[in-house]
Short mmCIF file of N, CA, C and O in Angstrom, two decimals:
data_model
loop_
_atom_site.label_atom_id
_atom_site.label_comp_id
_atom_site.label_asym_id
_atom_site.label_seq_id
_atom_site.Cartn_x
_atom_site.Cartn_y
_atom_site.Cartn_z
N UNK R 12 -34.27 -17.56 27.72
CA UNK R 12 -33.30 -16.83 26.93
C UNK R 12 -31.89 -17.27 27.32
O UNK R 12 -31.59 -17.47 28.49
N UNK R 13 -31.04 -17.42 26.36
CA UNK R 13 -29.69 -17.89 26.60
C UNK R 13 -28.86 -16.82 27.31
O UNK R 13 -29.09 -15.63 27.15
N UNK R 14 -27.89 -17.28 28.08
CA UNK R 14 -26.99 -16.39 28.79
C UNK R 14 -26.06 -15.71 27.79
O UNK R 14 -25.55 -16.34 26.87
N UNK R 15 -25.84 -14.40 27.96
CA UNK R 15 -24.95 -13.66 27.08
C UNK R 15 -23.51 -14.01 27.43
O UNK R 15 -23.12 -14.02 28.58
N UNK R 16 -22.72 -14.35 26.42
CA UNK R 16 -21.32 -14.72 26.60
C UNK R 16 -20.44 -13.63 26.01
O UNK R 16 -20.72 -13.09 24.96
N UNK R 17 -19.35 -13.33 26.70
CA UNK R 17 -18.42 -12.29 26.27
C UNK R 17 -17.05 -12.92 26.01
O UNK R 17 -16.61 -13.80 26.75
N UNK R 18 -16.40 -12.43 24.97
CA UNK R 18 -15.10 -12.94 24.57
C UNK R 18 -14.11 -11.79 24.48
O UNK R 18 -14.39 -10.76 23.91
N UNK R 19 -12.93 -12.01 25.04
CA UNK R 19 -11.84 -11.04 24.96
C UNK R 19 -10.80 -11.52 23.98
O UNK R 19 -11.00 -12.53 23.29
N UNK R 20 -9.67 -10.87 23.92
CA UNK R 20 -8.60 -11.28 23.00
C UNK R 20 -8.07 -12.68 23.27
O UNK R 20 -7.60 -13.36 22.37
N UNK R 21 -8.18 -13.15 24.51
CA UNK R 21 -7.65 -14.47 24.88
C UNK R 21 -8.72 -15.54 24.98
O UNK R 21 -8.43 -16.66 25.38
N UNK R 22 -9.97 -15.21 24.69
CA UNK R 22 -11.03 -16.20 24.80
C UNK R 22 -12.18 -15.70 25.64
O UNK R 22 -12.35 -14.50 25.86
N UNK R 23 -12.97 -16.64 26.15
CA UNK R 23 -14.17 -16.30 26.91
C UNK R 23 -13.82 -15.64 28.23
O UNK R 23 -12.88 -16.04 28.92
N UNK R 24 -14.61 -14.62 28.58
CA UNK R 24 -14.41 -13.87 29.83
C UNK R 24 -15.66 -14.02 30.68
O UNK R 24 -16.77 -13.84 30.18
N UNK R 25 -15.46 -14.34 31.95
CA UNK R 25 -16.57 -14.42 32.88
C UNK R 25 -16.16 -13.77 34.19
O UNK R 25 -15.16 -14.15 34.78
N UNK R 26 -16.90 -12.75 34.60
CA UNK R 26 -16.78 -12.23 35.95
C UNK R 26 -18.03 -11.46 36.30
O UNK R 26 -18.76 -11.00 35.42
N UNK R 27 -18.27 -11.36 37.58
CA UNK R 27 -19.49 -10.75 38.08
C UNK R 27 -19.57 -9.27 37.68
O UNK R 27 -18.60 -8.55 37.77
N UNK R 28 -20.71 -8.86 37.22
CA UNK R 28 -20.95 -7.47 36.88
C UNK R 28 -20.75 -7.14 35.41
O UNK R 28 -21.05 -6.03 34.98
N UNK R 29 -20.24 -8.07 34.64
CA UNK R 29 -19.99 -7.81 33.23
C UNK R 29 -21.28 -7.63 32.45
O UNK R 29 -21.42 -6.68 31.66
N UNK R 30 -22.26 -8.49 32.68
CA UNK R 30 -23.56 -8.38 31.99
C UNK R 30 -24.26 -7.08 32.38
O UNK R 30 -24.84 -6.40 31.53
N UNK R 31 -24.19 -6.69 33.65
CA UNK R 31 -24.82 -5.45 34.11
C UNK R 31 -24.14 -4.24 33.48
O UNK R 31 -24.79 -3.27 33.12
N UNK R 32 -22.80 -4.30 33.36
CA UNK R 32 -22.08 -3.19 32.72
C UNK R 32 -22.47 -3.08 31.25
O UNK R 32 -22.66 -1.98 30.73
N UNK R 33 -22.60 -4.23 30.58
CA UNK R 33 -23.01 -4.24 29.18
C UNK R 33 -24.41 -3.61 29.02
O UNK R 33 -24.63 -2.80 28.13
N UNK R 34 -25.33 -4.00 29.89
CA UNK R 34 -26.70 -3.48 29.81
C UNK R 34 -26.74 -1.97 30.06
O UNK R 34 -27.56 -1.27 29.49
N UNK R 35 -25.87 -1.47 30.92
CA UNK R 35 -25.85 -0.04 31.25
C UNK R 35 -24.93 0.79 30.38
O UNK R 35 -24.87 2.01 30.53
N UNK R 36 -24.21 0.15 29.47
CA UNK R 36 -23.25 0.87 28.62
C UNK R 36 -23.96 1.74 27.60
O UNK R 36 -25.05 1.41 27.12
N UNK R 37 -23.32 2.85 27.25
CA UNK R 37 -23.88 3.77 26.26
C UNK R 37 -23.62 3.22 24.86
O UNK R 37 -22.50 2.83 24.53
N UNK R 38 -24.66 3.20 24.05
CA UNK R 38 -24.59 2.64 22.69
C UNK R 38 -24.17 3.72 21.69
O UNK R 38 -24.76 4.80 21.65
N UNK R 39 -23.15 3.43 20.90
CA UNK R 39 -22.68 4.30 19.82
C UNK R 39 -22.73 3.50 18.53
O UNK R 39 -21.80 2.75 18.23
N UNK R 40 -23.81 3.64 17.81
CA UNK R 40 -24.02 2.94 16.54
C UNK R 40 -23.93 1.43 16.75
O UNK R 40 -24.91 0.81 17.09
N UNK R 41 -22.74 0.82 16.59
CA UNK R 41 -22.63 -0.63 16.67
C UNK R 41 -21.76 -1.13 17.81
O UNK R 41 -21.44 -2.31 17.86
N UNK R 42 -21.33 -0.25 18.70
CA UNK R 42 -20.60 -0.72 19.86
C UNK R 42 -20.98 0.08 21.09
O UNK R 42 -21.60 1.12 21.00
N UNK R 43 -20.61 -0.45 22.26
CA UNK R 43 -21.01 0.15 23.53
C UNK R 43 -19.77 0.52 24.35
O UNK R 43 -18.77 -0.19 24.31
N UNK R 44 -19.91 1.60 25.10
CA UNK R 44 -18.86 2.04 26.02
C UNK R 44 -19.43 1.96 27.43
O UNK R 44 -20.39 2.65 27.76
N UNK R 45 -18.84 1.08 28.24
CA UNK R 45 -19.31 0.90 29.61
C UNK R 45 -18.30 1.41 30.62
O UNK R 45 -17.30 2.04 30.27
N UNK R 46 -18.54 1.11 31.88
CA UNK R 46 -17.64 1.52 32.95
C UNK R 46 -16.40 0.63 33.02
O UNK R 46 -15.36 1.06 33.48
N UNK R 47 -16.52 -0.61 32.55
CA UNK R 47 -15.41 -1.56 32.63
C UNK R 47 -14.61 -1.67 31.34
O UNK R 47 -13.46 -2.11 31.36
N UNK R 48 -15.23 -1.32 30.20
CA UNK R 48 -14.54 -1.44 28.92
C UNK R 48 -15.50 -1.21 27.77
O UNK R 48 -16.58 -0.66 27.94
N UNK R 49 -15.09 -1.65 26.58
CA UNK R 49 -15.91 -1.47 25.37
C UNK R 49 -16.40 -2.83 24.88
O UNK R 49 -15.73 -3.85 25.05
N UNK R 50 -17.57 -2.82 24.25
CA UNK R 50 -18.23 -4.02 23.75
C UNK R 50 -18.54 -3.83 22.28
O UNK R 50 -19.00 -2.76 21.87
N UNK R 51 -18.33 -4.87 21.48
CA UNK R 51 -18.69 -4.83 20.07
C UNK R 51 -18.88 -6.25 19.55
O UNK R 51 -18.40 -7.21 20.14
N UNK R 52 -19.59 -6.39 18.44
CA UNK R 52 -19.83 -7.70 17.83
C UNK R 52 -18.73 -7.99 16.82
O UNK R 52 -18.33 -7.12 16.07
N UNK R 53 -18.28 -9.24 16.81
CA UNK R 53 -17.29 -9.67 15.83
C UNK R 53 -17.47 -11.16 15.59
O UNK R 53 -17.41 -11.95 16.53
N UNK R 54 -17.72 -11.53 14.36
CA UNK R 54 -17.90 -12.94 13.98
C UNK R 54 -18.92 -13.66 14.86
O UNK R 54 -18.65 -14.72 15.41
N UNK R 55 -20.08 -13.08 15.02
CA UNK R 55 -21.19 -13.64 15.78
C UNK R 55 -20.90 -13.77 17.28
O UNK R 55 -21.58 -14.50 17.98
N UNK R 56 -19.88 -13.08 17.76
CA UNK R 56 -19.56 -13.11 19.18
C UNK R 56 -19.59 -11.69 19.74
O UNK R 56 -19.28 -10.73 19.04
N UNK R 57 -19.90 -11.60 21.02
CA UNK R 57 -19.87 -10.31 21.70
C UNK R 57 -18.48 -10.15 22.31
O UNK R 57 -18.10 -10.89 23.21
N UNK R 58 -17.71 -9.22 21.78
CA UNK R 58 -16.35 -8.99 22.24
C UNK R 58 -16.34 -7.95 23.35
O UNK R 58 -17.16 -7.03 23.36
N UNK R 59 -15.39 -8.09 24.26
CA UNK R 59 -15.20 -7.15 25.36
C UNK R 59 -13.72 -6.85 25.49
O UNK R 59 -12.90 -7.77 25.57
N UNK R 60 -13.37 -5.57 25.48
CA UNK R 60 -12.00 -5.14 25.74
C UNK R 60 -12.00 -4.29 27.00
O UNK R 60 -12.55 -3.19 27.00
N UNK R 61 -11.37 -4.76 28.08
CA UNK R 61 -11.32 -3.95 29.30
C UNK R 61 -10.38 -2.77 29.11
O UNK R 61 -9.45 -2.81 28.30
N UNK R 62 -10.64 -1.71 29.85
CA UNK R 62 -9.83 -0.49 29.71
C UNK R 62 -8.36 -0.73 30.03
O UNK R 62 -7.49 -0.12 29.42
N UNK R 63 -8.06 -1.62 30.97
CA UNK R 63 -6.65 -1.84 31.31
C UNK R 63 -5.90 -2.62 30.21
O UNK R 63 -4.68 -2.68 30.22
N UNK R 64 -6.62 -3.19 29.25
CA UNK R 64 -6.01 -3.87 28.11
C UNK R 64 -5.66 -2.88 26.99
O UNK R 64 -4.67 -3.04 26.29
N UNK R 65 -6.48 -1.84 26.84
CA UNK R 65 -6.32 -0.88 25.74
C UNK R 65 -5.22 0.12 26.08
O UNK R 65 -5.25 0.75 27.12
N UNK R 66 -4.24 0.25 25.18
CA UNK R 66 -3.16 1.22 25.39
C UNK R 66 -3.40 2.51 24.59
O UNK R 66 -2.99 3.58 25.02
N UNK R 67 -4.01 2.39 23.44
CA UNK R 67 -4.26 3.55 22.58
C UNK R 67 -5.58 3.32 21.84
O UNK R 67 -5.92 2.19 21.52
N UNK R 68 -6.29 4.40 21.57
CA UNK R 68 -7.53 4.33 20.77
C UNK R 68 -7.53 5.49 19.79
O UNK R 68 -7.10 6.60 20.12
N UNK R 69 -7.97 5.21 18.57
CA UNK R 69 -8.04 6.27 17.56
C UNK R 69 -9.11 5.93 16.53
O UNK R 69 -9.57 4.80 16.45
N UNK R 70 -9.48 6.94 15.74
CA UNK R 70 -10.46 6.76 14.67
C UNK R 70 -9.72 6.70 13.35
O UNK R 70 -8.89 7.56 13.05
N UNK R 71 -10.01 5.68 12.58
CA UNK R 71 -9.45 5.56 11.24
C UNK R 71 -10.53 5.97 10.24
O UNK R 71 -11.66 5.49 10.32
N UNK R 72 -10.16 6.85 9.32
CA UNK R 72 -11.09 7.33 8.30
C UNK R 72 -10.80 6.60 6.99
O UNK R 72 -9.66 6.59 6.52
N UNK R 73 -11.82 5.99 6.43
CA UNK R 73 -11.72 5.29 5.14
C UNK R 73 -12.51 6.09 4.12
O UNK R 73 -13.66 6.44 4.37
N UNK R 74 -11.89 6.37 2.99
CA UNK R 74 -12.60 7.09 1.94
C UNK R 74 -12.63 6.23 0.68
O UNK R 74 -11.62 5.65 0.28
N UNK R 75 -13.80 6.16 0.09
CA UNK R 75 -14.00 5.35 -1.11
C UNK R 75 -14.58 6.21 -2.21
O UNK R 75 -15.49 6.99 -1.98
N UNK R 76 -14.05 6.07 -3.40
CA UNK R 76 -14.57 6.77 -4.57
C UNK R 76 -15.45 5.81 -5.37
O UNK R 76 -15.04 4.70 -5.68
N UNK R 77 -16.64 6.26 -5.68
CA UNK R 77 -17.57 5.44 -6.45
C UNK R 77 -17.93 6.17 -7.74
O UNK R 77 -18.35 7.32 -7.71
N UNK R 78 -17.74 5.51 -8.81
CA UNK R 78 -18.05 6.11 -10.11
C UNK R 78 -19.44 5.64 -10.53
O UNK R 78 -19.71 4.44 -10.58
N UNK R 79 -20.31 6.59 -10.78
CA UNK R 79 -21.66 6.28 -11.24
C UNK R 79 -21.81 6.78 -12.67
O UNK R 79 -20.88 7.34 -13.25
N UNK R 80 -22.99 6.64 -13.22
CA UNK R 80 -23.20 7.01 -14.62
C UNK R 80 -22.96 8.49 -14.89
O UNK R 80 -22.55 8.87 -15.97
N UNK R 81 -23.22 9.32 -13.91
CA UNK R 81 -23.14 10.76 -14.18
C UNK R 81 -22.17 11.52 -13.29
O UNK R 81 -22.01 12.73 -13.42
N UNK R 82 -21.50 10.85 -12.37
CA UNK R 82 -20.60 11.58 -11.47
C UNK R 82 -19.66 10.61 -10.76
O UNK R 82 -19.78 9.40 -10.88
N UNK R 83 -18.75 11.20 -10.01
CA UNK R 83 -17.86 10.44 -9.15
C UNK R 83 -18.15 10.88 -7.72
O UNK R 83 -18.02 12.06 -7.39
N UNK R 84 -18.60 9.97 -6.89
CA UNK R 84 -18.98 10.29 -5.52
C UNK R 84 -17.96 9.75 -4.53
O UNK R 84 -17.39 8.69 -4.75
N UNK R 85 -17.77 10.49 -3.44
CA UNK R 85 -16.88 10.05 -2.38
C UNK R 85 -17.71 9.66 -1.17
O UNK R 85 -18.63 10.37 -0.78
N UNK R 86 -17.36 8.52 -0.59
CA UNK R 86 -18.03 8.03 0.61
C UNK R 86 -16.98 7.86 1.69
O UNK R 86 -15.88 7.39 1.42
N UNK R 87 -17.33 8.24 2.91
CA UNK R 87 -16.43 8.06 4.04
C UNK R 87 -17.10 7.19 5.08
O UNK R 87 -18.28 7.31 5.33
N UNK R 88 -16.30 6.34 5.68
CA UNK R 88 -16.76 5.60 6.85
C UNK R 88 -15.62 5.54 7.85
O UNK R 88 -14.46 5.78 7.52
N UNK R 89 -15.95 5.26 9.09
CA UNK R 89 -15.02 5.41 10.20
C UNK R 89 -14.98 4.14 11.02
O UNK R 89 -15.99 3.47 11.18
N UNK R 90 -13.81 3.82 11.54
CA UNK R 90 -13.66 2.70 12.48
C UNK R 90 -12.89 3.20 13.69
O UNK R 90 -11.98 4.01 13.57
N UNK R 91 -13.28 2.73 14.86
CA UNK R 91 -12.49 2.99 16.06
C UNK R 91 -11.57 1.80 16.26
O UNK R 91 -12.01 0.66 16.26
N UNK R 92 -10.29 2.10 16.38
CA UNK R 92 -9.28 1.06 16.56
C UNK R 92 -8.75 1.13 17.99
O UNK R 92 -8.51 2.22 18.52
N UNK R 93 -8.56 -0.03 18.60
CA UNK R 93 -7.99 -0.14 19.94
C UNK R 93 -6.66 -0.88 19.80
O UNK R 93 -6.60 -1.92 19.17
N UNK R 94 -5.60 -0.32 20.38
CA UNK R 94 -4.26 -0.87 20.20
C UNK R 94 -3.74 -1.43 21.52
O UNK R 94 -3.86 -0.80 22.57
N UNK R 95 -3.16 -2.64 21.43
CA UNK R 95 -2.49 -3.28 22.56
C UNK R 95 -1.21 -3.92 22.03
O UNK R 95 -1.27 -4.78 21.14
N UNK R 96 -0.07 -3.50 22.53
CA UNK R 96 1.24 -4.01 22.10
C UNK R 96 1.41 -3.98 20.58
O UNK R 96 1.88 -4.94 19.98
N UNK R 97 0.98 -2.91 19.95
CA UNK R 97 1.15 -2.74 18.52
C UNK R 97 0.11 -3.43 17.65
O UNK R 97 0.09 -3.25 16.44
N UNK R 98 -0.78 -4.22 18.23
CA UNK R 98 -1.81 -4.91 17.46
C UNK R 98 -3.13 -4.16 17.59
O UNK R 98 -3.50 -3.72 18.67
N UNK R 99 -3.82 -4.01 16.47
CA UNK R 99 -5.10 -3.29 16.45
C UNK R 99 -6.26 -4.26 16.60
O UNK R 99 -6.29 -5.31 15.96
N UNK R 100 -7.20 -3.88 17.45
CA UNK R 100 -8.41 -4.67 17.69
C UNK R 100 -9.62 -3.85 17.28
O UNK R 100 -9.59 -2.63 17.36
N UNK R 101 -10.65 -4.51 16.88
CA UNK R 101 -11.94 -3.93 16.52
C UNK R 101 -11.97 -3.56 15.05
O UNK R 101 -10.99 -3.11 14.48
N UNK R 102 -13.10 -3.77 14.46
CA UNK R 102 -13.33 -3.34 13.10
C UNK R 102 -14.79 -2.95 13.00
O UNK R 102 -15.53 -3.47 12.18
N UNK R 103 -15.19 -2.05 13.89
CA UNK R 103 -16.57 -1.60 13.94
C UNK R 103 -16.71 -0.41 13.01
O UNK R 103 -16.09 0.62 13.22
N UNK R 104 -17.52 -0.56 11.97
CA UNK R 104 -17.66 0.46 10.94
C UNK R 104 -18.88 1.32 11.22
O UNK R 104 -19.94 0.81 11.57
N UNK R 105 -18.72 2.63 11.03
CA UNK R 105 -19.83 3.55 11.15
C UNK R 105 -19.68 4.64 10.10
O UNK R 105 -18.57 4.99 9.70
N UNK R 106 -20.79 5.19 9.68
CA UNK R 106 -20.76 6.32 8.75
C UNK R 106 -20.93 7.65 9.48
O UNK R 106 -20.95 8.69 8.85
N UNK R 107 -21.03 7.60 10.81
CA UNK R 107 -21.34 8.79 11.60
C UNK R 107 -20.09 9.28 12.34
O UNK R 107 -19.76 8.79 13.42
N UNK R 108 -19.43 10.27 11.76
CA UNK R 108 -18.18 10.78 12.32
C UNK R 108 -18.38 11.39 13.71
O UNK R 108 -17.60 11.14 14.63
N UNK R 109 -19.41 12.18 13.88
CA UNK R 109 -19.66 12.84 15.16
C UNK R 109 -19.91 11.82 16.27
O UNK R 109 -19.43 11.98 17.40
N UNK R 110 -20.61 10.76 15.96
CA UNK R 110 -20.87 9.71 16.93
C UNK R 110 -19.57 9.01 17.35
O UNK R 110 -19.36 8.71 18.53
N UNK R 111 -18.68 8.78 16.40
CA UNK R 111 -17.40 8.16 16.71
C UNK R 111 -16.54 9.08 17.57
O UNK R 111 -15.86 8.64 18.49
N UNK R 112 -16.58 10.39 17.29
CA UNK R 112 -15.85 11.35 18.11
C UNK R 112 -16.38 11.36 19.54
O UNK R 112 -15.60 11.41 20.50
N UNK R 113 -17.70 11.30 19.70
CA UNK R 113 -18.32 11.27 21.03
C UNK R 113 -17.92 10.00 21.78
O UNK R 113 -17.66 10.03 22.99
N UNK R 114 -17.87 8.88 21.08
CA UNK R 114 -17.48 7.60 21.71
C UNK R 114 -16.03 7.67 22.18
O UNK R 114 -15.71 7.24 23.29
N UNK R 115 -15.16 8.22 21.37
CA UNK R 115 -13.75 8.34 21.73
C UNK R 115 -13.58 9.26 22.94
O UNK R 115 -12.78 8.98 23.84
N UNK R 116 -14.36 10.33 22.99
CA UNK R 116 -14.31 11.25 24.13
C UNK R 116 -14.78 10.56 25.41
O UNK R 116 -14.18 10.75 26.49
N UNK R 117 -15.82 9.73 25.32
CA UNK R 117 -16.30 9.00 26.49
C UNK R 117 -15.29 7.96 26.96
O UNK R 117 -15.08 7.78 28.15
N UNK R 118 -14.64 7.30 26.02
CA UNK R 118 -13.60 6.33 26.37
C UNK R 118 -12.48 7.04 27.13
O UNK R 118 -12.00 6.55 28.15
N UNK R 119 -12.09 8.21 26.66
CA UNK R 119 -11.03 8.97 27.34
C UNK R 119 -11.48 9.43 28.73
O UNK R 119 -10.69 9.43 29.67
N UNK R 120 -12.75 9.80 28.86
CA UNK R 120 -13.27 10.22 30.17
C UNK R 120 -13.32 9.04 31.14
O UNK R 120 -13.04 9.20 32.33
N UNK R 121 -13.67 7.86 30.66
CA UNK R 121 -13.78 6.68 31.53
C UNK R 121 -12.39 6.12 31.90
O UNK R 121 -12.23 5.56 32.98
N UNK R 122 -11.44 6.26 30.98
CA UNK R 122 -10.09 5.71 31.21
C UNK R 122 -9.04 6.70 30.69
O UNK R 122 -8.56 6.56 29.57
N UNK R 123 -8.69 7.71 31.49
CA UNK R 123 -7.75 8.73 31.03
C UNK R 123 -6.34 8.19 30.75
O UNK R 123 -5.55 8.87 30.08
N UNK R 124 -6.01 6.99 31.21
CA UNK R 124 -4.68 6.43 30.96
C UNK R 124 -4.52 5.97 29.51
O UNK R 124 -3.40 5.76 29.05
N UNK R 125 -5.61 5.84 28.77
CA UNK R 125 -5.55 5.42 27.37
C UNK R 125 -5.12 6.60 26.51
O UNK R 125 -5.73 7.66 26.56
N UNK R 126 -4.07 6.40 25.72
CA UNK R 126 -3.63 7.44 24.79
C UNK R 126 -4.65 7.53 23.67
O UNK R 126 -5.07 6.53 23.11
N UNK R 127 -5.02 8.75 23.33
CA UNK R 127 -6.02 8.97 22.29
C UNK R 127 -5.34 9.59 21.08
O UNK R 127 -4.58 10.53 21.18
N UNK R 128 -5.64 9.05 19.92
CA UNK R 128 -5.12 9.59 18.66
C UNK R 128 -4.13 8.66 18.01
O UNK R 128 -3.61 7.72 18.61
N UNK R 129 -3.88 8.95 16.76
CA UNK R 129 -2.98 8.15 15.94
C UNK R 129 -1.54 8.44 16.31
O UNK R 129 -1.17 9.58 16.58
N UNK R 130 -0.68 7.41 16.33
CA UNK R 130 0.73 7.58 16.64
C UNK R 130 1.53 7.36 15.37
O UNK R 130 1.46 6.28 14.77
N UNK R 131 2.28 8.38 14.98
CA UNK R 131 3.11 8.26 13.78
C UNK R 131 4.34 7.42 14.07
O UNK R 131 5.01 7.61 15.07
N UNK R 132 4.62 6.48 13.19
CA UNK R 132 5.82 5.66 13.32
C UNK R 132 6.87 6.18 12.36
O UNK R 132 6.59 6.44 11.21
N UNK R 133 8.08 6.30 12.85
CA UNK R 133 9.16 6.83 12.01
C UNK R 133 10.07 5.75 11.53
O UNK R 133 10.24 4.74 12.07
#
């Protein structure tokens, strides 16, 4: 079996314990929250964002209206966004709001220095 490779915002990341942290991380739909940071898939790569890189985390709610033959339906999906120096990372989509809330709460518990919630710009 091939060795699992992890990529951060600056490229490939290698250090001892990263694979073990990934294996022990709690799975939330399509991404994982570990002791060292968060893991998610992006463009066929396993991405890793360490907690000391993340400055803010929040949930973005997307709502879509779909018109069908007999009604107009609304669909919601959620993404967790990680912010560093004003740039947003991650585009992990989930339809499970409660699961995303639980993931955000665990991220805050693991790294209380990360600001949680959306920041209004004036």
